[in-house]
Amino acid sequence: MTVPEHPVRTPRAGRRFDLRATTVTFVIAAIALVLAGWVVRMAFDVARQRPAWVFVLAVGAVTAVLLRRRARSRSATGAAAFRTTDALAAATATTLEVLEEGRAAGRAEYVRAEETTPAVPTAQEAVAHEELTPDEFEEAIADLCRRDGCAEVEVVGGAGDLGADVLAVAPDGRRIVIQCKRYSEDNKVGSQDLQRFGGTCYTVHEADVAILVTSAGFTAPAADYAERCGIVCVDGERLRDWCEAGGPAPWELDGPVQDGTEPTVELSW
């Protein structure tokens, strides 16, 4: 009896280990890590200047991770590896271009803001003092004192100031007491204003030089009282000259006081 011969099945050969594909995969992973580290570093730099663009960097990082996973899932052939690398490089380049455009836009906005921001006038400039508020006017006079070398300049105007708005020490050591009157051109300083200031500038504030500065002018009785009491009067015209450094500072009109006597000021203004 003949026994039928059964064909012997040969075992199916398993997938062979592809060294080239494995090497390319590791190279892609290394490139992705380097690029991701670069993008993260740039994100920290940009976050300090343009926090809004951190989102753009995050999108780029997520894109890189997705491309990396896709590269692993696909057939690890040489062509696929190079296509993945090209896609990752393109995504990174796009992200960097967007970031650079954002930086350029930020710099342009900053320059436009500087160009459009109006300059705040200082006391040294020829400004319309009558347009300042009383507090701003006092600060402007204090700035002039500082500019011309006074020390311990202090703005003390307000309720209960007893006629003193600015206190300072002249370069020669004399104590300066200034009252500021920010008036319109048609509103002159009268004798009552001078009398109130004259009653406190020497006895209360112990001034060596008493000065009344106004953005307007003085009436004739006020100027006469100031001359008799030794109060230096600075009207709007003289104030503009003082601001432009075209005239002497008010305390330079008379020398230092000797023996504690009250100053005698000849009003050449």
mmCIF file of C-alpha atoms in Angstrom, residues 67-177:
data_model
loop_
_atom_site.group_PDB
_atom_site.id
_atom_site.type_symbol
_atom_site.label_atom_id
_atom_site.label_comp_id
_atom_site.label_asym_id
_atom_site.label_seq_id
_atom_site.Cartn_x
_atom_site.Cartn_y
_atom_site.Cartn_z
ATOM 1 C CA LEU A 67 5.491 65.011 12.157
ATOM 2 C CA ARG A 68 7.856 62.938 14.243
ATOM 3 C CA ARG A 69 5.105 60.502 15.218
ATOM 4 C CA ARG A 70 3.971 60.297 11.645
ATOM 5 C CA ALA A 71 7.501 59.499 10.538
ATOM 6 C CA ARG A 72 7.670 56.603 13.012
ATOM 7 C CA SER A 73 4.332 55.181 11.913
ATOM 8 C CA ARG A 74 5.163 55.243 8.234
ATOM 9 C CA SER A 75 7.475 52.862 6.465
ATOM 10 C CA ALA A 76 10.986 53.651 7.520
ATOM 11 C CA THR A 77 12.379 54.021 4.056
ATOM 12 C CA GLY A 78 14.955 56.479 2.930
ATOM 13 C CA ALA A 79 12.532 58.495 0.803
ATOM 14 C CA ALA A 80 9.952 58.779 3.574
ATOM 15 C CA ALA A 81 12.615 59.828 6.056
ATOM 16 C CA PHE A 82 13.827 62.630 3.824
ATOM 17 C CA ARG A 83 10.273 63.830 3.174
ATOM 18 C CA THR A 84 9.609 63.971 6.912
ATOM 19 C CA THR A 85 12.795 65.911 7.501
ATOM 20 C CA ASP A 86 11.887 68.375 4.762
ATOM 21 C CA ALA A 87 8.401 68.874 6.224
ATOM 22 C CA LEU A 88 9.817 69.461 9.691
ATOM 23 C CA ALA A 89 12.342 71.976 8.361
ATOM 24 C CA ALA A 90 9.619 73.776 6.397
ATOM 25 C CA ALA A 91 7.379 74.029 9.465
ATOM 26 C CA THR A 92 10.237 75.398 11.565
ATOM 27 C CA ALA A 93 11.165 77.933 8.882
ATOM 28 C CA THR A 94 7.549 79.098 8.671
ATOM 29 C CA THR A 95 7.399 79.540 12.442
ATOM 30 C CA LEU A 96 10.628 81.544 12.460
ATOM 31 C CA GLU A 97 9.359 83.781 9.657
ATOM 32 C CA VAL A 98 6.156 84.497 11.573
ATOM 33 C CA LEU A 99 8.139 85.297 14.708
ATOM 34 C CA GLU A 100 10.455 87.643 12.805
ATOM 35 C CA GLU A 101 7.480 89.431 11.272
ATOM 36 C CA GLY A 102 5.981 89.795 14.731
ATOM 37 C CA ARG A 103 9.184 91.282 16.095
ATOM 38 C CA ALA A 104 9.396 93.721 13.195
ATOM 39 C CA ALA A 105 5.773 94.752 13.726
ATOM 40 C CA GLY A 106 6.429 95.246 17.437
ATOM 41 C CA ARG A 107 9.428 97.460 16.747
ATOM 42 C CA ALA A 108 7.428 99.488 14.236
ATOM 43 C CA GLU A 109 4.600 99.978 16.745
ATOM 44 C CA TYR A 110 7.113 101.099 19.400
ATOM 45 C CA VAL A 111 8.692 103.629 17.005
ATOM 46 C CA ARG A 112 5.280 104.959 15.976
ATOM 47 C CA ALA A 113 4.293 105.311 19.630
ATOM 48 C CA GLU A 114 7.445 107.323 20.342
ATOM 49 C CA GLU A 115 6.864 109.527 17.311
ATOM 50 C CA THR A 116 3.215 110.195 18.117
ATOM 51 C CA THR A 117 3.638 110.716 21.867
ATOM 52 C CA PRO A 118 3.550 114.459 22.495
ATOM 53 C CA ALA A 119 6.517 115.828 24.350
ATOM 54 C CA VAL A 120 5.716 117.172 27.802
ATOM 55 C CA PRO A 121 6.976 120.748 28.056
ATOM 56 C CA THR A 122 9.409 121.460 30.861
ATOM 57 C CA ALA A 123 10.013 124.607 32.826
ATOM 58 C CA GLN A 124 13.151 125.314 30.817
ATOM 59 C CA GLU A 125 11.187 125.656 27.601
ATOM 60 C CA ALA A 126 9.235 128.674 26.464
ATOM 61 C CA VAL A 127 5.786 127.392 27.416
ATOM 62 C CA ALA A 128 2.437 129.070 27.899
ATOM 63 C CA HIS A 129 2.525 129.102 31.680
ATOM 64 C CA GLU A 130 -0.998 130.455 31.906
ATOM 65 C CA GLU A 131 -2.209 127.166 30.405
ATOM 66 C CA LEU A 132 -0.675 125.110 33.225
ATOM 67 C CA THR A 133 -2.589 124.119 36.318
ATOM 68 C CA PRO A 134 -1.529 125.820 39.568
ATOM 69 C CA ASP A 135 0.279 122.663 40.693
ATOM 70 C CA GLU A 136 2.061 122.323 37.335
ATOM 71 C CA PHE A 137 3.049 125.986 37.500
ATOM 72 C CA GLU A 138 4.647 125.485 40.919
ATOM 73 C CA GLU A 139 6.514 122.410 39.656
ATOM 74 C CA ALA A 140 7.765 124.404 36.645
ATOM 75 C CA ILE A 141 9.177 127.125 38.920
ATOM 76 C CA ALA A 142 10.813 124.478 41.115
ATOM 77 C CA ASP A 143 12.435 122.955 38.017
ATOM 78 C CA LEU A 144 13.877 126.362 37.098
ATOM 79 C CA CYS A 145 15.409 126.641 40.564
ATOM 80 C CA ARG A 146 16.998 123.213 40.222
ATOM 81 C CA ARG A 147 18.300 124.068 36.746
ATOM 82 C CA ASP A 148 20.037 127.196 38.045
ATOM 83 C CA GLY A 149 21.872 125.414 40.854
ATOM 84 C CA CYS A 150 19.548 125.675 43.847
ATOM 85 C CA ALA A 151 19.618 122.933 46.452
ATOM 86 C CA GLU A 152 16.918 121.466 48.706
ATOM 87 C CA VAL A 153 14.214 122.581 46.281
ATOM 88 C CA GLU A 154 10.792 121.677 47.643
ATOM 89 C CA VAL A 155 7.237 122.382 46.470
ATOM 90 C CA VAL A 156 5.145 123.090 49.567
ATOM 91 C CA GLY A 157 2.156 124.918 48.081
ATOM 92 C CA GLY A 158 -1.306 123.949 49.232
ATOM 93 C CA ALA A 159 -3.733 124.572 52.038
ATOM 94 C CA GLY A 160 -1.981 126.138 55.022
ATOM 95 C CA ASP A 161 1.212 126.981 53.120
ATOM 96 C CA LEU A 162 1.179 130.542 54.553
ATOM 97 C CA GLY A 163 2.196 132.057 51.240
ATOM 98 C CA ALA A 164 5.114 129.780 50.432
ATOM 99 C CA ASP A 165 4.818 127.568 47.340
ATOM 100 C CA VAL A 166 8.470 126.738 46.643
ATOM 101 C CA LEU A 167 11.369 126.646 49.109
ATOM 102 C CA ALA A 168 15.010 126.409 48.030
ATOM 103 C CA VAL A 169 18.579 127.272 48.955
ATOM 104 C CA ALA A 170 20.435 129.483 46.474
ATOM 105 C CA PRO A 171 23.927 128.520 45.275
ATOM 106 C CA ASP A 172 25.367 131.136 47.653
ATOM 107 C CA GLY A 173 23.509 129.610 50.620
ATOM 108 C CA ARG A 174 20.613 132.087 50.979
ATOM 109 C CA ARG A 175 17.146 130.782 51.777
ATOM 110 C CA ILE A 176 14.639 131.413 48.977
ATOM 111 C CA VAL A 177 10.885 131.578 49.464
#
